[in-house]
Amino acid sequence: MNLLLDKRQEGPPLVVVIDDDAAMRLSCRKILVKTGLRVETFEDGMQGLDAVARLKPDVLVVDLKMPGISGMEVISRVQQMDPSVVIVVITGYATIDTAVEAMKSGAYDFLPKPFSPDELRLITNRALERRRLMVEARRQELERELLKRRFVTFVSHQLQTPLAAIHQYLNVLKHLEGDPAAEARRREWFDRCLARTEEMLSLIRNWLTLSAIEGQCLARQRVRVDLAPIVASVLETCEPLAEAEEISVESDLPEGCLTVGDPDCLRVLAENLITNAVKYNKPGGRVSVSARASGGEVILAVADTGIGIPEQYQRFLFDEFFRVKTPNGSKKPGAGLGLCIVKRIVGELGGYIEVDSQVGVGTTFRVHLPAASGRHEVQAAQEETGAACTTEDIDRG
Amino acid sequence: MPPAQQKILIVDDDADFRQSLAFFLESHGYTVRQAADGRQGLLLARLERPDLIIMDLMMSERTEGLFAIQELRRSADLPQTPIFVVSSLYAKVPDFRVPPEQAWLGHDEFFSKPLDLPRLLEAIRRRLSTEATGETTQA
């Protein structure tokens, strides 16, 4: 399949023509070469098949009625050899039925004899377009596969790294049992083990959240909800982390920031933004969280006085697994899934997110969500769908 | 040579892993240096001239460990330093495609993460005792 991709850089597309009629071969060649294509012609099926195997053409033009191996036979063998070759059959008026048959067995189009140069060009162009789409589709498929493989590799690594560290602390304690120096550090190492366990749990939680969003059933309900108390409760849960990192947190959360959404989703959203602001901050830094309603929107802003994000990386911020490096080149713990989750939630709720960042000064994320209109009725939660999705997600995980 | 004069360099981007391993090796009498990435590892290797290097294969950049090993093997003053490769992702060193002139990965032994500490210690002892007897020029 790689050949299929690489070939395109070799120059103009290649058309192979198989026809037992010498005059037909000549005119096909002339017409197609003039349009800038590479053309190779062959007088019978055997030579033609050999050429297809060797040259891997983009398009094959084949006469149905030939002595020796028939056109139909050529089609079926090429289909087996390389289904990405686009096949056009040439046929006399009398054999339209055969042309239909040929298309059923995999030919893309047919040219009834006699045909004009324009007709040949038109159909060849269509076939080339078809080929281009096939190659493109294949490329996208490969990319998706790669991404999926990368996801598995990455998550395994993300889980194995903390596990290896925990394992090693425990192992060192075991092997150095009775060693006073090791005993003296037992407490510290247990704390490190606990921290790494937390890291793994959070990764798994995020991972599950993401897979739930992919199944498009994260926002299970659309209810009228005030952002302020949700954010305030998240701030409370983030307090210990902020204290540990020596970050002061200030908030301005007036009541009445009404939007329509799923309170659980909004909590996850606020949690991710606020923990990031604490994590990617400087010791003694500040996190400011504010919410306000303005112009049909509810805006949640989370600002930090942290390391900032270089401009060239800002567009990767919301990608899976992307993590900002700290100035000394290391990375903060985490899997790089948080902002990815935030972005998807915001999208689901019909909003958008802005980032404003300056290296060394800090970063501000602003989430804009549609405000709940005055007349907006509380909608019933779609509990049945929600419950079904949850079970499925747990099974999948 | 008594272990205290034998120096081991650990190159791994996970601080917990590095520090616990360092403690373990130090408590067995070795002098240990630590580096958090390939670049720092190379620098320390040149400065400190360790007797043995323990290198994590997969650091923040996928192939960082591999490149660091190649670089070490190419540098004229360190080509003989034994390198133990550790990795959590592979059960053996993966078969990467590299240009022919670098078509070897000059590591000496492979260990998968999590480490089997007694096995590692045994391998280090074996390696460093042969090194010590085999090289008379070592200061």
XYZ file of C-alpha atoms in Angstrom:
536
model
C 0.000 0.000 0.000
C 2.954 2.250 0.489
C 3.735 1.961 -3.187
C 0.356 3.351 -3.880
C 1.225 6.440 -1.922
C 4.808 6.912 -3.000
C 4.104 6.506 -6.683
C 2.293 9.777 -6.848
C 5.474 11.705 -6.333
C 7.131 10.073 -9.313
C 5.587 12.342 -11.923
C 2.443 12.440 -14.020
C -0.111 9.642 -13.557
C 0.400 6.500 -15.630
C -2.257 5.057 -17.931
C -1.852 1.556 -19.350
C -3.850 0.810 -22.516
C -4.455 -2.797 -23.636
C -5.988 -3.156 -27.098
C -5.282 -5.566 -29.934
C -6.004 -2.840 -32.521
C -2.744 -1.006 -33.356
C -4.530 2.119 -34.650
C -6.535 2.333 -31.428
C -3.402 2.019 -29.286
C -1.686 4.746 -31.260
C -4.557 7.213 -31.050
C -5.135 6.585 -27.358
C -1.467 7.224 -26.705
C -1.459 10.437 -28.751
C -4.557 11.846 -27.100
C -3.557 11.033 -23.538
C 0.096 12.046 -23.831
C -1.106 15.454 -25.019
C -2.964 15.908 -21.733
C 0.301 15.407 -19.881
C -0.119 11.785 -18.825
C 2.368 8.963 -19.096
C 1.017 6.227 -21.352
C 2.128 2.637 -21.985
C 0.283 0.470 -24.525
C 0.143 -3.311 -24.954
C -1.416 -5.487 -27.619
C -2.711 -8.396 -25.584
C -3.914 -9.351 -22.125
C -0.824 -11.308 -21.157
C 1.595 -8.445 -21.785
C -0.898 -6.022 -20.289
C -1.213 -7.970 -17.028
C 2.534 -8.244 -16.782
C 2.779 -4.460 -17.245
C 0.160 -3.755 -14.592
C 2.079 -5.882 -12.107
C 5.346 -4.184 -13.011
C 4.340 -0.558 -13.568
C 1.452 -0.224 -11.120
C -0.543 2.196 -13.257
C -3.118 4.624 -11.947
C -5.622 3.845 -14.666
C -6.032 0.850 -16.947
C -7.894 1.188 -20.263
C -8.704 -2.248 -21.643
C -10.508 -3.502 -24.726
C -13.043 -6.145 -23.843
C -12.821 -8.070 -27.065
C -9.332 -9.353 -27.700
C -7.831 -12.621 -28.860
C -6.106 -14.604 -26.121
C -6.918 -13.483 -22.591
C -10.231 -11.630 -22.675
C -10.800 -8.162 -21.282
C -13.066 -9.630 -18.611
C -10.280 -11.940 -17.518
C -7.855 -9.002 -17.358
C -10.282 -7.070 -15.169
C -10.713 -9.851 -12.675
C -6.982 -10.507 -12.441
C -6.129 -6.832 -12.006
C -8.813 -6.584 -9.350
C -7.070 -9.367 -7.458
C -3.629 -7.928 -8.006
C -4.303 -4.334 -7.046
C -7.876 -3.201 -6.452
C -6.775 0.417 -6.431
C -6.117 0.476 -10.193
C -9.083 2.228 -11.812
C -10.273 0.297 -14.845
C -12.025 1.698 -17.935
C -13.257 -0.745 -20.595
C -13.474 -0.094 -24.328
C -16.355 -1.787 -26.010
C -18.230 -1.862 -29.326
C -21.880 -0.771 -29.443
C -22.933 -4.344 -29.846
C -21.483 -5.351 -26.519
C -23.054 -2.872 -24.094
C -24.289 -5.818 -22.064
C -20.712 -7.006 -21.650
C -19.720 -3.502 -20.570
C -22.372 -3.606 -17.874
C -21.055 -7.004 -16.862
C -17.512 -5.593 -16.744
C -18.616 -2.764 -14.490
C -20.336 -5.216 -12.213
C -17.048 -7.059 -11.830
C -15.154 -3.948 -10.899
C -14.530 -1.744 -13.947
C -15.170 1.916 -13.149
C -16.507 3.160 -16.512
C -16.756 2.244 -20.173
C -16.069 3.837 -23.558
C -18.287 2.702 -26.420
C -16.532 2.539 -29.814
C -16.116 4.699 -31.738
C -15.267 7.464 -29.314
C -13.966 10.985 -29.779
C -10.691 12.272 -28.271
C -12.794 14.413 -25.933
C -14.706 11.398 -24.689
C -11.476 9.530 -23.982
C -10.037 12.540 -22.164
C -13.205 13.084 -20.148
C -13.479 9.491 -19.043
C -9.765 9.196 -18.297
C -9.939 12.346 -16.189
C -12.889 10.973 -14.295
C -10.994 7.746 -13.711
C -7.969 9.677 -12.473
C -10.155 11.655 -10.111
C -11.571 8.402 -8.825
C -8.038 7.125 -8.341
C -7.056 10.277 -6.482
C -10.000 9.841 -4.135
C -9.137 6.204 -3.547
C -5.540 7.044 -2.714
C -6.685 9.844 -0.443
C -9.197 7.597 1.312
C -6.512 4.989 1.840
C -4.136 7.606 3.195
C -6.729 8.796 5.690
C -7.447 5.250 6.717
C -3.747 4.627 7.353
C -3.545 7.824 9.356
C -6.498 6.791 11.482
C -4.957 3.393 12.080
C -1.697 5.007 13.050
C -3.471 7.336 15.455
C -5.297 4.454 17.029
C -2.088 2.476 17.407
C -0.362 5.517 18.805
C -3.171 5.983 21.302
C -2.763 2.474 22.655
C 1.025 2.767 22.808
C 0.825 6.131 24.476
C -1.708 5.171 27.099
C 0.220 1.993 27.909
C 3.360 4.020 28.362
C 1.531 6.597 30.465
C 0.341 3.856 32.779
C 3.557 1.882 32.823
C 5.760 4.807 33.749
C 4.151 5.525 37.135
C 3.691 1.797 37.751
C 7.397 1.198 37.213
C 8.212 3.986 39.665
C 5.844 2.658 42.335
C 7.082 -0.864 41.783
C 10.634 0.282 42.208
C 10.036 2.195 45.435
C 8.377 -0.866 46.926
C 11.109 -3.109 45.632
C 13.885 -0.956 47.024
C 12.146 -0.983 50.411
C 11.839 -4.733 50.218
C 15.431 -5.369 49.195
C 16.854 -2.886 51.702
C 14.731 -4.011 54.608
C 16.477 -3.193 57.858
C 18.731 -0.622 56.204
C 18.335 2.471 58.430
C 18.827 4.921 55.574
C 16.065 3.249 53.558
C 13.783 3.008 56.601
C 14.228 6.724 57.164
C 12.814 7.465 53.748
C 9.972 4.988 53.886
C 7.369 7.678 54.629
C 8.530 9.940 51.792
C 8.510 7.073 49.337
C 5.033 5.997 50.327
C 3.865 9.538 49.614
C 5.507 9.405 46.192
C 3.806 6.067 45.509
C 0.463 7.582 46.460
C 1.040 10.581 44.207
C 1.896 8.341 41.290
C -1.188 6.233 41.951
C -3.274 9.405 41.813
C -1.658 10.207 38.484
C -2.703 6.854 37.080
C -6.232 7.153 38.404
C -6.599 10.565 36.859
C -5.298 9.286 33.535
C -7.833 6.490 33.536
C -10.616 8.892 34.500
C -9.691 11.216 31.648
C -9.377 8.374 29.259
C -12.850 7.144 30.133
C -14.268 10.643 29.856
C -12.794 11.012 26.388
C -14.131 7.713 25.172
C -17.534 8.711 26.499
C -17.372 11.938 24.529
C -16.410 10.049 21.425
C -19.592 8.074 21.791
C -21.264 11.501 21.874
C -23.140 10.879 25.055
C -21.256 12.902 27.603
C -23.714 15.760 27.847
C -26.580 13.569 28.936
C -28.799 16.390 29.890
C -29.480 19.906 28.776
C -30.712 21.768 31.796
C -30.692 25.388 32.777
C -27.785 25.730 35.085
C -25.894 28.468 36.902
C -22.164 28.272 36.219
C -21.128 30.141 39.387
C -21.915 27.541 42.080
C -20.445 24.766 39.940
C -17.173 26.612 39.509
C -17.144 27.586 43.186
C -17.430 23.945 44.242
C -14.643 22.974 41.849
C -12.446 25.668 43.361
C -12.996 24.146 46.785
C -11.815 20.721 45.624
C -8.741 22.302 43.993
C -7.685 24.116 47.171
C -5.346 21.412 48.535
C -3.526 21.207 45.193
C -3.163 24.996 45.069
C -1.828 25.076 48.632
C 0.665 22.344 47.866
C 1.920 24.294 44.857
C 1.858 27.595 46.780
C -0.640 29.180 44.425
C -3.176 31.740 45.595
C -6.601 31.512 44.037
C -9.016 34.385 43.608
C -12.477 34.216 42.149
C -15.266 36.480 40.977
C -18.344 34.342 40.520
C -21.571 36.351 40.645
C -24.730 34.283 40.585
C -26.901 34.326 37.487
C -24.446 33.053 34.867
C -27.133 30.887 33.338
C -26.386 28.528 30.517
C -27.912 25.327 29.208
C -25.879 22.212 29.671
C -24.952 19.208 31.695
C -23.754 20.146 35.211
C -21.371 17.165 35.291
C -19.776 18.238 32.023
C -19.416 21.788 33.225
C -17.762 20.549 36.385
C -15.251 18.492 34.389
C -14.603 21.498 32.176
C -13.933 23.860 35.093
C -11.845 21.247 36.890
C -9.533 20.728 33.939
C -8.989 24.435 33.347
C -8.402 25.235 37.011
C -6.042 22.314 37.735
C -4.045 23.238 34.640
C -3.813 26.831 35.822
C -2.465 25.621 39.162
C -0.133 23.007 37.683
C 1.407 25.217 35.021
C 1.999 28.096 37.400
C 5.005 29.406 39.262
C 5.504 28.974 43.010
C 3.831 31.945 44.641
C 1.746 32.489 41.517
C -1.913 33.359 41.193
C -4.989 31.853 39.560
C -7.988 34.086 38.833
C -11.310 32.531 37.996
C -14.266 34.608 36.921
C -17.643 34.097 35.324
C -19.980 36.662 33.826
C -22.988 36.882 31.554
C -22.637 39.227 28.623
C -24.307 39.667 25.230
C -26.147 36.367 25.080
C -23.119 34.517 26.360
C -21.805 33.198 29.620
C -18.052 33.550 29.840
C -15.809 31.597 32.170
C -12.268 32.932 32.369
C -9.386 31.103 34.044
C -6.134 33.039 34.195
C -2.781 31.981 35.589
C 0.566 33.675 36.148
C 2.414 30.663 34.888
C 4.983 29.711 32.305
C 2.831 30.631 29.303
C 2.604 28.804 26.006
C 4.869 29.749 23.103
C 2.796 30.941 20.163
C 3.921 28.167 17.846
C 2.530 25.542 20.230
C -0.810 27.206 20.904
C -2.521 25.499 18.010
C -1.579 22.067 19.378
C -2.966 22.860 22.806
C -6.235 21.047 22.309
C -4.731 17.985 20.640
C -4.696 14.656 22.378
C -1.530 14.047 24.390
C -0.053 17.478 23.799
C 1.759 18.806 26.850
C 3.573 22.061 27.357
C 7.170 21.722 28.401
C 8.332 23.772 31.342
C 11.263 26.152 30.764
C 13.752 23.572 32.052
C 12.502 21.151 29.440
C 10.583 18.813 31.703
C 6.896 18.113 31.540
C 4.320 18.321 34.287
C 2.575 15.089 35.282
C -0.493 14.343 33.221
C -1.397 12.717 29.973
C -2.239 15.759 27.876
C -5.904 14.887 27.657
C -7.429 17.632 29.791
C -7.743 20.404 27.227
C -8.859 17.909 24.642
C -11.740 17.058 26.945
C -12.459 20.736 27.568
C -12.624 21.504 23.879
C -15.018 18.671 23.156
C -17.322 19.616 26.000
C -17.382 23.247 24.895
C -18.172 22.122 21.367
C -20.958 19.864 22.568
C -22.536 22.706 24.467
C -22.450 24.984 21.443
C -19.703 27.276 22.697
C -16.103 28.062 21.872
C -12.848 28.569 23.711
C -10.168 31.240 23.397
C -6.628 31.219 24.671
C -4.474 34.208 25.343
C -0.955 33.436 26.440
C 2.384 35.084 26.888
C 5.543 33.167 27.684
C 6.705 33.877 31.209
C 3.654 36.006 31.999
C 0.748 33.586 31.999
C -2.200 32.136 30.170
C -5.905 32.945 30.140
C -8.527 30.553 28.855
C -11.972 31.972 28.105
C -14.873 29.631 27.563
C -17.882 31.189 25.847
C -21.152 29.325 26.258
C -24.576 30.355 24.995
C -26.598 31.995 27.761
C -29.888 30.387 28.714
C -32.687 32.568 27.418
C -35.351 33.722 29.872
C -37.967 31.557 28.304
C -35.820 28.498 28.225
C -37.598 25.636 29.923
C -35.763 23.028 31.857
C -35.542 20.065 29.586
C -35.987 16.571 30.843
C -32.768 14.696 31.139
C -32.361 12.037 28.504
C -31.765 9.539 31.206
C -32.309 6.394 29.236
C -29.716 7.222 26.588
C -27.346 8.390 29.262
C -27.595 5.228 31.284
C -27.085 3.060 28.220
C -23.974 4.958 27.248
C -22.455 4.681 30.678
C -22.760 0.934 30.769
C -21.275 0.635 27.321
C -18.361 2.857 28.227
C -17.558 0.900 31.319
C -17.599 -2.294 29.270
C -15.335 -0.746 26.695
C -12.895 0.506 29.297
C 38.209 -1.724 42.357
C 35.849 -1.206 45.319
C 32.359 -0.124 44.219
C 32.534 3.367 45.771
C 34.983 4.378 43.116
C 32.743 2.918 40.433
C 30.426 5.471 38.982
C 27.057 4.728 37.413
C 25.084 7.237 35.368
C 21.287 6.861 35.281
C 19.498 8.556 32.376
C 15.726 8.497 32.806
C 13.063 11.182 32.583
C 11.070 9.842 35.520
C 12.438 11.394 38.702
C 10.929 8.772 41.017
C 12.376 5.940 38.995
C 15.755 7.619 38.840
C 15.947 8.482 42.515
C 14.805 5.122 43.819
C 17.291 3.344 41.579
C 20.040 5.743 42.599
C 19.314 5.089 46.266
C 19.400 1.359 45.699
C 22.725 1.446 43.867
C 24.258 3.893 46.319
C 23.286 1.651 49.199
C 25.269 -1.049 47.426
C 28.301 1.167 47.437
C 28.229 2.743 43.972
C 28.588 6.408 43.205
C 25.585 7.494 41.149
C 24.955 10.425 38.827
C 21.537 11.228 37.371
C 20.354 12.835 34.156
C 16.752 13.598 33.173
C 17.102 13.440 29.391
C 19.385 12.332 26.593
C 21.121 15.675 26.220
C 21.904 15.985 29.902
C 22.971 12.345 29.888
C 25.502 12.905 27.120
C 26.856 15.941 28.888
C 27.258 14.124 32.192
C 28.733 11.081 30.493
C 31.489 13.239 29.013
C 32.084 15.191 32.203
C 31.902 12.400 34.722
C 33.212 9.466 32.697
C 30.970 6.878 34.386
C 31.943 3.216 34.468
C 28.465 2.194 33.403
C 25.375 3.911 32.016
C 21.757 2.907 32.621
C 19.660 4.478 29.897
C 15.896 4.630 29.497
C 15.008 4.030 25.889
C 11.815 5.986 25.679
C 12.094 9.421 27.121
C 9.932 12.380 26.213
C 10.903 12.074 22.569
C 10.348 8.568 21.320
C 13.810 7.835 20.035
C 15.778 10.017 22.419
C 17.434 7.107 24.203
C 18.439 5.485 20.940
C 20.064 8.634 19.644
C 21.847 9.211 22.917
C 23.306 5.701 22.733
C 24.462 6.206 19.157
C 25.989 9.514 20.106
C 27.801 7.935 23.055
C 29.167 5.172 20.907
C 30.394 7.658 18.356
C 32.195 9.896 20.803
C 35.845 8.980 20.779
C 36.397 9.063 24.523
C 33.436 6.923 25.580
C 33.019 4.120 23.096
C 33.663 1.346 25.588
C 31.436 2.405 28.490
C 28.906 -0.377 29.067
C 25.330 0.755 28.480
C 22.361 -0.992 30.052
C 19.138 -0.143 28.287
C 15.825 -0.107 30.149
C 12.392 0.347 28.664
C 8.835 -0.040 29.858
C 7.341 -0.383 26.440
C 9.356 -3.137 24.901
C 10.245 -6.599 26.032
C 13.404 -6.349 23.942
C 15.124 -3.582 22.041
C 12.943 -2.715 19.062
C 14.337 -3.156 15.603
C 14.504 0.439 14.421
C 15.558 1.194 10.893
C 18.680 3.292 10.931
C 21.154 4.271 8.206
C 23.644 1.459 7.443
C 26.621 3.184 9.040
C 24.668 3.354 12.296
C 22.910 0.051 11.878
C 23.677 -1.153 15.325
C 22.547 -0.206 18.701
C 25.561 -0.254 20.897
C 23.971 -1.251 24.143
C 25.322 -4.097 26.196
C 22.333 -5.433 28.051
C 18.607 -4.936 28.019
C 16.271 -4.741 30.998
C 12.550 -4.232 30.918
C 10.727 -1.931 33.288
C 9.865 -2.467 36.076
C 13.398 -3.523 36.874
C 14.373 -6.764 38.492
C 16.763 -5.133 40.970
C 18.753 -8.213 42.064
C 19.260 -9.187 38.423
C 20.394 -5.673 37.560
C 22.803 -5.577 40.478
C 24.229 -8.936 39.516
C 24.733 -7.773 35.921
C 26.408 -4.552 37.046
C 28.776 -6.461 39.316
C 29.619 -8.931 36.595
C 30.186 -6.212 34.058
C 32.248 -3.927 36.247
C 34.439 -6.682 37.605
C 35.409 -7.734 34.065
C 35.886 -4.114 33.114
C 38.160 -3.585 36.057
C 40.309 -6.622 35.390
C 40.303 -6.124 31.649
C 41.435 -2.525 31.676
C 44.661 -1.724 33.369
C 44.898 1.834 32.128
C 41.800 2.956 34.049
C 42.722 5.516 36.682
